[in-house]
Amino acid sequence: MTIRVMLVDDQVLLRTGFRMVLAAQPDMEVVAEAGDGVEALQVLRSTAVDVILMDVRMPKLDGVETTRRICAEPDAPKVLILTTFDLDEYAFSGLKAGASGFMLKDVPPGELLTAIRAVHSGDAVVAPSTTRRLLDRFAPMLPSAGKEPQHKELERLTEREREVMVLVAQGLSNGEIAARLVLSEATVKTHVGRILTKLGLRDRVQVVVLAYETGLVRAGGHG
């Protein structure tokens, strides 16, 4: 199955470089490109796309607002934010807008390809430690930071699911969570799936963001 990729960046040279890397892959095809968010939204009306590589700083419509509009649609493609800086408020805003992760623009080609495949399969692609550092930095900006959990949907979770959610937010993998809670990895995966379904979230990145927003996890990574 070929992964249909769209490149959205105002730098033609950068798009060309990414296209060359992706074109060499048997399981990927660049089906569309755009130089800004407005053009990207227009192209998506007539082109089927699985994964979007999205720049954040663009003219007309930036990547964050473009991501928000794309992810609000049913069966939306997955969005992978491309950023110049590791700890960037745009990356944080992109995750909140619905992106499945973010990568640095100078990421090695192999890591970019792995990220695209991971996003396509439904996984989060930011390293949990990076996500956590990003959220630790911007946690004070969150409306509920420092308060008791306020999200009513959290009440739908079982005690075990809340435990799993906290550990996901702290950056643990399914294997690490399984070891911590003395469960099988398959059971942890089931719990994570139920958390996503009950809370209406797309992936683990959004679990982390919500855990911080609601105060379930404090800055510093502690629940």
Backbone as JSON, one array per atom type, in Angstrom:
{
  "sequence": "MTIRVMLVDDQVLLRTGFRMVLAAQPDMEVVAEAGDGVEALQVLRSTAVDVILMDVRMPKLDGVETTRRICAEPDAPKVLILTTFDLDEYAFSGLKAGASGFMLKDVPPGELLTAIRAVHSGDAVVAPSTTRRLLDRFAPMLPSAGKEPQHKELERLTEREREVMVLVAQGLSNGEIAARLVLSEATVKTHVGRILTKLGLRDRVQVVVLAYETGLVRAGGHG",
  "N": [[0.85, -1.2, 0.0], [0.65, 2.12, -0.96], [1.81, 5.08, 0.53], [0.32, 8.13, 0.42], [1.65, 11.24, 0.1], [1.69, 14.67, 1.02], [3.36, 17.73, 0.47], [3.82, 20.65, 2.24], [5.09, 23.68, 2.17], [6.72, 26.82, 2.1], [9.18, 27.06, 0.99], [10.64, 26.26, -1.9], [12.95, 24.82, -2.52], [13.31, 23.21, -0.29], [11.04, 21.58, -0.42], [11.64, 20.25, -2.77], [13.88, 18.76, -2.01], [12.76, 17.04, -0.04], [10.93, 15.72, -1.68], [12.6, 14.27, -3.4], [13.78, 12.47, -1.61], [11.53, 11.01, -0.74], [10.55, 9.99, -3.13], [12.25, 7.95, -3.73], [11.41, 5.87, -2.28], [9.73, 2.74, -2.16], [7.22, 2.53, -1.07], [6.02, 4.98, -0.91], [4.56, 8.03, -2.17], [4.7, 11.24, -3.51], [1.98, 13.12, -3.8], [0.99, 15.64, -3.95], [1.69, 19.18, -3.67], [2.16, 22.27, -1.89], [2.52, 25.8, -1.42], [1.65, 27.37, 0.62], [-0.77, 27.68, 3.34], [-3.38, 28.28, 2.4], [-3.34, 27.46, -0.28], [-2.83, 24.77, 0.2], [-5.23, 23.85, 1.42], [-6.98, 24.18, -0.7], [-5.95, 22.37, -2.61], [-6.35, 19.96, -1.26], [-9.05, 19.53, -1.53], [-9.44, 18.2, -3.87], [-7.66, 16.14, -3.98], [-6.59, 13.0, -2.82], [-5.03, 12.34, 0.19], [-2.71, 10.89, 2.47], [-0.74, 11.48, 4.44], [0.5, 14.56, 5.61], [3.25, 16.68, 5.28], [3.93, 19.4, 7.09], [4.86, 22.71, 7.05], [5.33, 25.33, 9.48], [5.64, 28.12, 9.54], [4.42, 30.13, 7.35], [3.36, 32.21, 4.55], [0.16, 33.92, 4.12], [-1.6, 31.76, 5.24], [-0.83, 30.2, 8.17], [0.92, 27.18, 9.25], [-0.19, 26.11, 11.58], [-2.88, 27.01, 11.81], [-3.79, 26.01, 9.41], [-3.44, 23.27, 9.86], [-5.28, 22.95, 11.95], [-7.73, 23.39, 10.61], [-7.69, 21.33, 8.72], [-7.61, 19.01, 10.34], [-10.05, 19.14, 11.54], [-11.82, 18.09, 9.81], [-13.73, 15.19, 8.8], [-12.2, 11.94, 8.62], [-9.65, 12.96, 8.14], [-6.39, 13.6, 6.69], [-3.26, 12.55, 8.2], [-1.19, 14.8, 10.01], [2.08, 15.99, 9.99], [4.09, 18.06, 11.65], [6.58, 20.32, 10.59], [9.39, 21.79, 11.9], [11.77, 24.38, 12.69], [13.01, 24.7, 15.1], [13.7, 22.91, 18.08], [12.31, 23.26, 20.53], [9.59, 24.81, 20.17], [7.08, 27.25, 20.03], [5.29, 27.09, 17.98], [5.28, 24.41, 17.27], [4.16, 23.3, 19.54], [1.61, 24.52, 19.42], [0.79, 23.37, 17.06], [0.52, 20.66, 17.75], [-1.61, 20.86, 19.53], [-3.5, 21.66, 17.73], [-4.08, 19.41, 16.37], [-2.16, 17.94, 15.04], [-0.22, 14.99, 14.39], [2.28, 14.84, 15.32], [5.66, 16.19, 15.47], [8.57, 17.15, 13.61], [12.03, 17.99, 13.3], [13.27, 20.17, 10.76], [15.76, 19.54, 9.76], [16.04, 16.85, 10.09], [17.48, 13.57, 9.87], [17.19, 11.76, 6.78], [16.34, 9.03, 7.04], [15.04, 8.97, 9.53], [12.93, 10.7, 9.04], [11.46, 9.25, 7.14], [10.76, 6.99, 8.65], [9.14, 8.28, 10.49], [7.01, 9.19, 8.89], [5.9, 6.75, 8.09], [5.15, 5.78, 10.59], [3.25, 7.67, 11.47], [1.34, 7.27, 9.51], [0.47, 4.73, 10.16], [-0.87, 5.22, 12.44], [0.46, 5.83, 14.78], [2.03, 7.99, 17.24], [4.59, 10.33, 16.48], [6.49, 11.93, 17.63], [9.24, 11.89, 19.77], [8.55, 10.75, 22.99], [9.93, 11.99, 25.12], [10.7, 14.4, 24.02], [8.24, 15.55, 23.44], [7.35, 15.83, 26.06], [9.21, 17.64, 27.14], [8.62, 19.83, 25.57], [5.97, 20.33, 26.36], [6.34, 20.77, 29.08], [7.62, 23.18, 28.98], [5.67, 24.88, 27.92], [3.49, 24.5, 29.51], [2.58, 26.41, 31.5], [1.01, 28.07, 29.92], [-1.29, 26.74, 29.48], [-4.8, 26.51, 30.0], [-5.79, 25.14, 32.28], [-3.64, 24.55, 33.77], [-1.95, 23.5, 36.66], [-4.2, 23.24, 38.2], [-6.78, 21.18, 39.66], [-7.76, 18.16, 37.91], [-10.02, 18.94, 35.3], [-11.48, 18.04, 33.18], [-14.38, 16.73, 32.0], [-14.71, 14.43, 30.51], [-12.73, 12.76, 31.43], [-13.81, 11.43, 33.52], [-15.0, 9.26, 32.42], [-13.14, 7.33, 32.22], [-11.73, 4.3, 33.47], [-10.18, 3.44, 36.62], [-7.79, 2.11, 36.09], [-7.37, 2.84, 33.42], [-6.92, 5.57, 33.73], [-4.51, 5.46, 35.11], [-2.87, 4.37, 33.12], [-3.05, 6.43, 31.24], [-1.73, 8.54, 32.54], [0.87, 7.52, 32.59], [1.4, 7.29, 29.86], [1.41, 10.0, 29.27], [3.67, 10.71, 30.63], [5.57, 9.86, 28.99], [6.17, 7.18, 28.62], [6.65, 4.12, 26.85], [4.49, 1.56, 25.39], [5.54, -0.91, 26.15], [7.1, -0.22, 28.38], [5.14, 0.76, 30.08], [3.67, -1.57, 30.46], [5.52, -3.11, 31.9], [5.74, -1.54, 34.2], [3.16, -1.62, 35.29], [2.74, -4.27, 35.53], [1.47, -5.76, 33.44], [0.38, -7.3, 30.34], [1.82, -6.38, 27.17], [-0.02, -6.26, 25.15], [-2.4, -5.88, 26.55], [-1.98, -3.33, 27.57], [-1.95, -1.9, 25.17], [-4.59, -2.23, 24.43], [-5.86, -0.8, 26.49], [-4.88, 1.8, 25.92], [-6.07, 2.2, 23.44], [-8.77, 2.25, 24.21], [-8.78, 4.53, 25.79], [-8.25, 6.52, 23.87], [-10.57, 6.25, 22.31], [-12.7, 6.77, 24.16], [-12.13, 9.4, 24.9], [-12.15, 10.7, 22.54], [-9.82, 11.16, 21.02], [-7.06, 11.46, 18.7], [-4.5, 10.29, 18.75], [-1.52, 9.28, 20.62], [-0.11, 11.61, 21.14], [-2.07, 13.57, 21.48], [-3.21, 12.59, 23.77], [-1.2, 13.14, 25.62], [-1.14, 15.98, 25.53], [-3.76, 16.56, 26.45], [-3.63, 15.48, 29.01], [-1.91, 17.24, 30.27], [-3.32, 19.64, 29.94], [-5.6, 19.25, 31.51], [-4.55, 19.02, 33.99], [-4.02, 16.52, 34.92], [-1.52, 15.54, 34.67], [1.32, 17.15, 35.88], [3.51, 19.92, 35.07], [6.79, 18.9, 34.51], [6.26, 16.32, 34.5], [4.9, 14.7, 36.32], [2.23, 12.85, 37.7]],
  "CA": [[0.0, 0.0, 0.0], [1.46, 3.32, -1.1], [1.44, 6.21, 1.38], [0.22, 9.35, -0.38], [2.2, 12.32, 0.92], [1.61, 16.05, 0.51], [4.38, 18.62, 1.03], [3.34, 22.03, 2.36], [6.21, 24.51, 2.64], [6.91, 27.93, 1.17], [10.52, 26.97, 0.41], [10.62, 25.3, -3.01], [14.14, 23.97, -2.42], [13.07, 22.21, 0.76], [10.07, 20.62, -0.96], [12.35, 19.43, -3.77], [14.71, 17.8, -1.27], [11.88, 16.03, 0.55], [10.34, 14.92, -2.76], [13.62, 13.34, -3.87], [13.92, 11.41, -0.6], [10.32, 10.18, -0.72], [10.38, 9.31, -4.43], [13.11, 6.76, -3.75], [10.81, 4.82, -1.44], [8.72, 1.97, -2.9], [5.9, 2.58, -0.44], [5.58, 6.38, -0.76], [4.41, 8.83, -3.38], [4.3, 12.64, -3.28], [0.83, 13.32, -4.7], [0.62, 17.06, -4.02], [2.54, 20.15, -2.98], [1.57, 23.6, -1.75], [3.47, 26.77, -0.87], [1.08, 28.02, 1.8], [-1.94, 26.98, 3.86], [-4.55, 28.48, 1.54], [-3.18, 26.56, -1.43], [-2.95, 23.4, 0.69], [-6.65, 23.54, 1.61], [-7.59, 24.06, -2.03], [-5.47, 21.12, -3.22], [-6.93, 18.82, -0.56], [-10.43, 19.32, -1.95], [-9.51, 17.33, -5.05], [-6.57, 15.16, -3.95], [-6.58, 12.11, -1.66], [-3.72, 12.39, 0.84], [-2.64, 10.15, 3.73], [0.11, 12.18, 5.4], [0.95, 15.89, 5.18], [4.4, 17.31, 5.94], [3.42, 20.77, 7.19], [5.67, 23.78, 7.61], [4.48, 26.15, 10.34], [5.75, 29.55, 9.27], [4.15, 30.34, 5.93], [2.5, 33.36, 4.27], [-1.29, 33.76, 3.89], [-2.21, 30.95, 6.31], [0.29, 29.44, 8.73], [0.72, 25.74, 9.36], [-1.01, 25.75, 12.73], [-4.29, 27.2, 11.46], [-4.07, 25.04, 8.33], [-3.59, 21.97, 10.53], [-6.56, 22.96, 12.7], [-8.84, 23.25, 9.66], [-7.61, 19.99, 8.12], [-7.93, 17.97, 11.34], [-11.46, 19.25, 11.92], [-12.6, 17.37, 8.82], [-13.79, 13.73, 9.02], [-11.22, 11.16, 7.86], [-8.58, 13.88, 7.73], [-5.05, 13.02, 6.64], [-2.41, 12.81, 9.37], [-0.31, 15.94, 9.8], [3.38, 15.97, 10.65], [4.6, 19.43, 11.65], [8.02, 20.5, 10.39], [9.8, 23.01, 12.6], [13.21, 24.66, 12.68], [13.52, 24.68, 16.46], [13.24, 21.76, 18.87], [11.28, 23.73, 21.46], [9.0, 25.89, 19.39], [5.67, 27.42, 20.37], [4.49, 26.66, 16.83], [5.14, 22.96, 17.36], [3.18, 23.09, 20.61], [0.3, 24.89, 18.9], [0.45, 22.38, 16.05], [0.04, 19.46, 18.44], [-2.95, 21.17, 20.05], [-4.4, 21.82, 16.59], [-4.44, 18.08, 15.88], [-1.06, 17.26, 14.37], [0.16, 13.72, 15.01], [3.65, 14.94, 15.82], [6.48, 17.18, 14.79], [9.95, 16.77, 13.33], [12.9, 19.09, 12.9], [13.46, 20.19, 9.3], [17.05, 18.95, 9.4], [16.03, 15.46, 10.53], [18.06, 12.65, 8.89], [16.15, 11.17, 5.9], [15.82, 7.77, 7.58], [14.1, 9.28, 10.62], [11.73, 11.28, 8.43], [10.71, 8.15, 6.51], [10.19, 6.22, 9.76], [8.07, 9.09, 11.06], [5.87, 9.18, 7.97], [5.27, 5.43, 8.19], [4.53, 5.66, 11.91], [2.04, 8.5, 11.47], [0.36, 6.62, 8.64], [-0.07, 3.55, 10.85], [-1.65, 5.66, 13.58], [1.28, 6.1, 15.96], [2.6, 9.33, 17.42], [5.95, 10.25, 15.98], [7.47, 12.69, 18.39], [9.78, 11.15, 20.91], [7.83, 11.19, 24.19], [10.73, 12.91, 25.94], [10.65, 15.71, 23.36], [6.9, 16.07, 23.7], [7.25, 16.22, 27.46], [9.97, 18.88, 27.32], [7.84, 20.87, 24.91], [4.81, 20.65, 27.19], [6.82, 21.36, 30.33], [7.94, 24.58, 28.73], [4.48, 25.67, 27.62], [2.4, 24.16, 30.44], [1.96, 27.58, 32.13], [0.06, 28.71, 29.0], [-2.51, 25.94, 29.41], [-5.83, 27.12, 30.85], [-6.04, 24.44, 33.53], [-2.36, 24.14, 34.38], [-1.81, 23.73, 38.09], [-5.46, 23.01, 38.9], [-7.21, 19.78, 39.66], [-8.32, 17.77, 36.61], [-11.31, 19.56, 35.07], [-12.08, 17.52, 31.97], [-15.45, 15.8, 32.38], [-14.54, 13.15, 29.83], [-11.83, 11.9, 32.21], [-14.64, 10.63, 34.42], [-15.4, 8.04, 31.71], [-12.05, 6.37, 32.29], [-11.6, 3.48, 34.67], [-8.99, 3.79, 37.39], [-6.64, 1.57, 35.37], [-7.16, 3.66, 32.23], [-6.29, 6.82, 34.18], [-3.11, 5.12, 35.4], [-2.19, 4.23, 31.83], [-2.99, 7.75, 30.62], [-0.66, 9.29, 33.21], [2.17, 6.98, 32.16], [1.57, 7.72, 28.47], [1.76, 11.42, 29.31], [5.02, 10.84, 31.16], [6.49, 9.49, 27.93], [6.51, 5.76, 28.62], [6.15, 3.3, 25.74], [3.58, 0.49, 25.84], [6.34, -1.92, 26.85], [7.49, 0.31, 29.7], [3.91, 0.81, 30.9], [3.37, -2.96, 30.8], [6.44, -3.51, 32.97], [5.43, -0.76, 35.41], [1.87, -2.03, 35.86], [2.72, -5.74, 35.5], [0.44, -6.17, 32.49], [0.95, -7.66, 29.05], [1.86, -5.22, 26.28], [-1.3, -6.27, 24.41], [-3.41, -5.29, 27.43], [-1.72, -1.88, 27.6], [-2.38, -1.37, 23.88], [-6.06, -2.19, 24.5], [-6.21, 0.34, 27.36], [-4.6, 3.04, 25.19], [-7.12, 2.31, 22.43], [-10.02, 2.66, 24.88], [-8.6, 5.93, 26.2], [-8.42, 7.33, 22.66], [-11.97, 6.2, 21.91], [-13.54, 7.44, 25.15], [-11.85, 10.84, 24.96], [-12.25, 11.26, 21.2], [-8.5, 11.64, 20.64], [-6.53, 10.8, 17.5], [-3.28, 9.52, 18.98], [-0.88, 9.45, 21.94], [0.29, 13.01, 21.33], [-3.21, 14.3, 22.04], [-3.35, 12.12, 25.15], [-0.24, 13.9, 26.42], [-1.61, 17.37, 25.61], [-4.94, 16.62, 27.31], [-3.21, 15.2, 30.39], [-1.37, 18.5, 30.81], [-4.39, 20.66, 29.96], [-6.55, 19.0, 32.6], [-3.87, 18.94, 35.27], [-3.81, 15.12, 35.3], [-0.06, 15.5, 34.8], [1.88, 18.48, 36.12], [4.79, 20.22, 34.44], [7.8, 18.08, 35.18], [5.93, 14.95, 34.13], [4.39, 13.89, 37.43], [0.78, 12.83, 37.83]],
  "C": [[0.88, 1.25, 0.0], [0.91, 4.44, -0.21], [1.47, 7.47, 0.53], [0.59, 10.55, 0.49], [2.0, 13.66, 0.22], [2.66, 16.89, 1.23], [3.83, 20.04, 1.05], [4.45, 22.87, 2.99], [6.42, 25.62, 1.62], [8.3, 27.95, 0.54], [10.56, 25.85, -0.63], [11.79, 24.31, -2.9], [13.93, 22.86, -1.4], [12.1, 21.14, 0.26], [10.75, 19.68, -1.96], [13.19, 18.36, -3.08], [13.88, 16.68, -0.67], [11.32, 15.11, -0.54], [11.33, 13.88, -3.27], [13.79, 12.17, -2.91], [12.74, 10.45, -0.66], [10.16, 9.39, -2.01], [11.2, 8.03, -4.52], [12.52, 5.6, -2.95], [9.71, 4.07, -2.2], [7.32, 2.11, -2.33], [5.39, 4.01, -0.26], [5.49, 7.09, -2.11], [4.0, 10.25, -2.98], [3.2, 12.95, -4.29], [0.44, 14.78, -4.83], [1.63, 17.9, -3.27], [1.79, 21.46, -2.88], [2.59, 24.52, -1.08], [2.94, 27.55, 0.3], [-0.2, 27.29, 2.19], [-3.17, 27.1, 2.99], [-4.51, 27.54, 0.35], [-3.36, 25.11, -0.99], [-4.41, 22.98, 0.84], [-7.36, 23.37, 0.28], [-7.23, 22.72, -2.68], [-6.15, 19.92, -2.59], [-8.38, 18.54, -0.96], [-10.52, 18.31, -3.09], [-8.44, 16.24, -5.06], [-6.64, 14.33, -2.67], [-5.17, 12.03, -1.1], [-3.79, 11.61, 2.15], [-1.89, 10.91, 4.82], [0.56, 13.51, 4.81], [2.18, 16.3, 5.98], [4.14, 18.8, 5.91], [4.43, 21.72, 7.83], [4.76, 24.64, 8.49], [4.5, 27.62, 9.98], [5.64, 29.8, 7.77], [3.29, 31.59, 5.74], [1.05, 32.94, 4.09], [-1.99, 33.01, 5.02], [-1.13, 30.05, 6.87], [-0.09, 27.97, 8.94], [-0.17, 25.32, 10.51], [-2.5, 25.87, 12.39], [-4.7, 26.24, 10.34], [-4.3, 23.65, 8.92], [-4.93, 21.88, 11.25], [-7.73, 22.71, 11.75], [-8.86, 21.85, 9.03], [-8.09, 18.93, 9.11], [-9.37, 18.03, 11.83], [-12.37, 18.48, 10.96], [-12.63, 15.88, 9.15], [-12.78, 13.03, 8.11], [-10.08, 12.02, 7.32], [-7.25, 13.15, 7.61], [-4.28, 13.33, 7.92], [-1.45, 13.96, 9.03], [0.95, 15.8, 10.64], [3.98, 17.36, 10.53], [6.12, 19.43, 11.45], [8.43, 21.83, 11.02], [11.32, 23.15, 12.59], [13.82, 24.47, 14.06], [12.9, 23.54, 17.25], [12.12, 22.15, 19.82], [10.66, 24.99, 20.88], [7.52, 26.01, 19.74], [4.77, 27.01, 19.21], [4.26, 25.15, 16.87], [4.09, 22.61, 18.42], [1.77, 23.37, 20.11], [-0.16, 23.89, 17.84], [-0.09, 21.11, 16.64], [-1.37, 19.69, 18.96], [-3.97, 21.26, 18.92], [-4.78, 20.47, 15.97], [-3.35, 17.35, 15.13], [-0.69, 15.98, 15.12], [1.59, 13.73, 15.52], [4.4, 16.05, 15.13], [7.9, 16.65, 14.64], [10.73, 18.04, 13.04], [13.14, 19.01, 11.4], [14.77, 19.53, 8.88], [17.17, 17.5, 9.88], [16.71, 14.58, 9.47], [16.96, 11.98, 8.07], [15.53, 9.9, 6.46], [14.79, 7.99, 8.67], [12.81, 9.86, 10.07], [10.86, 10.18, 7.83], [10.04, 7.28, 7.57], [9.0, 6.95, 10.35], [6.83, 9.07, 10.19], [5.14, 7.84, 8.06], [4.55, 5.26, 9.53], [3.23, 6.45, 11.98], [0.94, 7.81, 10.65], [-0.29, 5.43, 9.33], [-0.84, 3.93, 12.12], [-0.86, 5.94, 14.84], [1.63, 7.58, 16.05], [4.06, 9.26, 17.03], [6.95, 11.16, 16.68], [7.98, 11.8, 19.5], [9.06, 11.66, 22.16], [8.62, 12.18, 25.03], [10.7, 14.32, 25.35], [9.29, 16.36, 23.59], [6.79, 16.6, 25.12], [8.01, 17.52, 27.73], [9.22, 20.06, 26.71], [6.68, 21.31, 25.81], [5.23, 21.25, 28.53], [7.08, 22.85, 30.15], [6.67, 25.43, 28.58], [3.3, 25.39, 28.54], [1.78, 25.4, 31.11], [0.93, 28.29, 31.25], [-1.26, 27.97, 28.96], [-3.53, 26.47, 30.4], [-6.0, 26.46, 32.21], [-4.77, 24.07, 34.28], [-2.33, 24.47, 35.86], [-3.07, 23.49, 38.89], [-5.75, 21.51, 38.95], [-7.8, 19.43, 38.3], [-9.75, 18.28, 36.44], [-12.09, 18.94, 33.91], [-13.11, 16.46, 32.3], [-15.28, 14.43, 31.73], [-13.63, 12.21, 30.62], [-12.61, 11.01, 33.15], [-15.09, 9.33, 33.76], [-14.34, 6.95, 31.86], [-12.12, 5.55, 33.58], [-10.33, 3.91, 35.41], [-7.73, 3.31, 36.66], [-6.33, 2.42, 34.13], [-6.53, 5.01, 32.59], [-4.81, 6.59, 34.49], [-2.3, 5.06, 34.11], [-2.01, 5.59, 31.17], [-1.86, 8.59, 31.23], [0.71, 8.83, 32.73], [2.45, 7.3, 30.69], [2.05, 9.17, 28.44], [3.17, 11.66, 29.85], [6.06, 10.33, 30.16], [6.88, 8.03, 27.89], [5.92, 5.07, 27.39], [5.19, 2.25, 26.3], [4.34, -0.57, 26.63], [6.72, -1.48, 28.25], [6.29, 0.38, 30.64], [3.54, -0.59, 31.36], [4.24, -3.43, 31.96], [6.08, -2.82, 34.28], [4.17, -1.27, 36.1], [1.7, -3.55, 35.92], [1.52, -6.23, 34.68], [1.13, -6.66, 31.23], [0.92, -6.41, 28.16], [0.55, -5.11, 25.48], [-2.41, -5.62, 25.24], [-3.24, -3.78, 27.49], [-2.22, -1.24, 26.31], [-3.91, -1.25, 23.85], [-6.51, -1.0, 25.34], [-6.01, 1.66, 26.62], [-5.68, 3.27, 24.13], [-8.44, 2.77, 23.03], [-9.96, 4.12, 25.32], [-8.84, 6.86, 25.01], [-9.89, 7.4, 22.27], [-12.86, 6.99, 22.86], [-13.36, 8.95, 25.14], [-11.9, 11.49, 23.58], [-10.93, 11.84, 20.7], [-7.94, 10.82, 19.48], [-5.34, 9.9, 17.81], [-2.68, 9.88, 20.34], [-0.46, 10.89, 22.2], [-0.85, 13.79, 21.98], [-3.53, 13.84, 23.46], [-2.44, 12.93, 26.07], [-0.72, 15.34, 26.61], [-2.78, 17.48, 26.57], [-4.57, 16.38, 28.77], [-2.63, 16.46, 31.05], [-2.47, 19.54, 30.96], [-5.3, 20.5, 31.17], [-5.89, 18.97, 33.97], [-3.67, 17.53, 35.76], [-2.32, 14.88, 35.48], [0.44, 16.93, 34.93], [3.14, 18.69, 35.27], [5.89, 19.52, 35.23], [7.49, 16.61, 35.02], [5.36, 14.1, 35.24], [2.88, 13.98, 37.52], [0.34, 13.02, 39.24]]
}
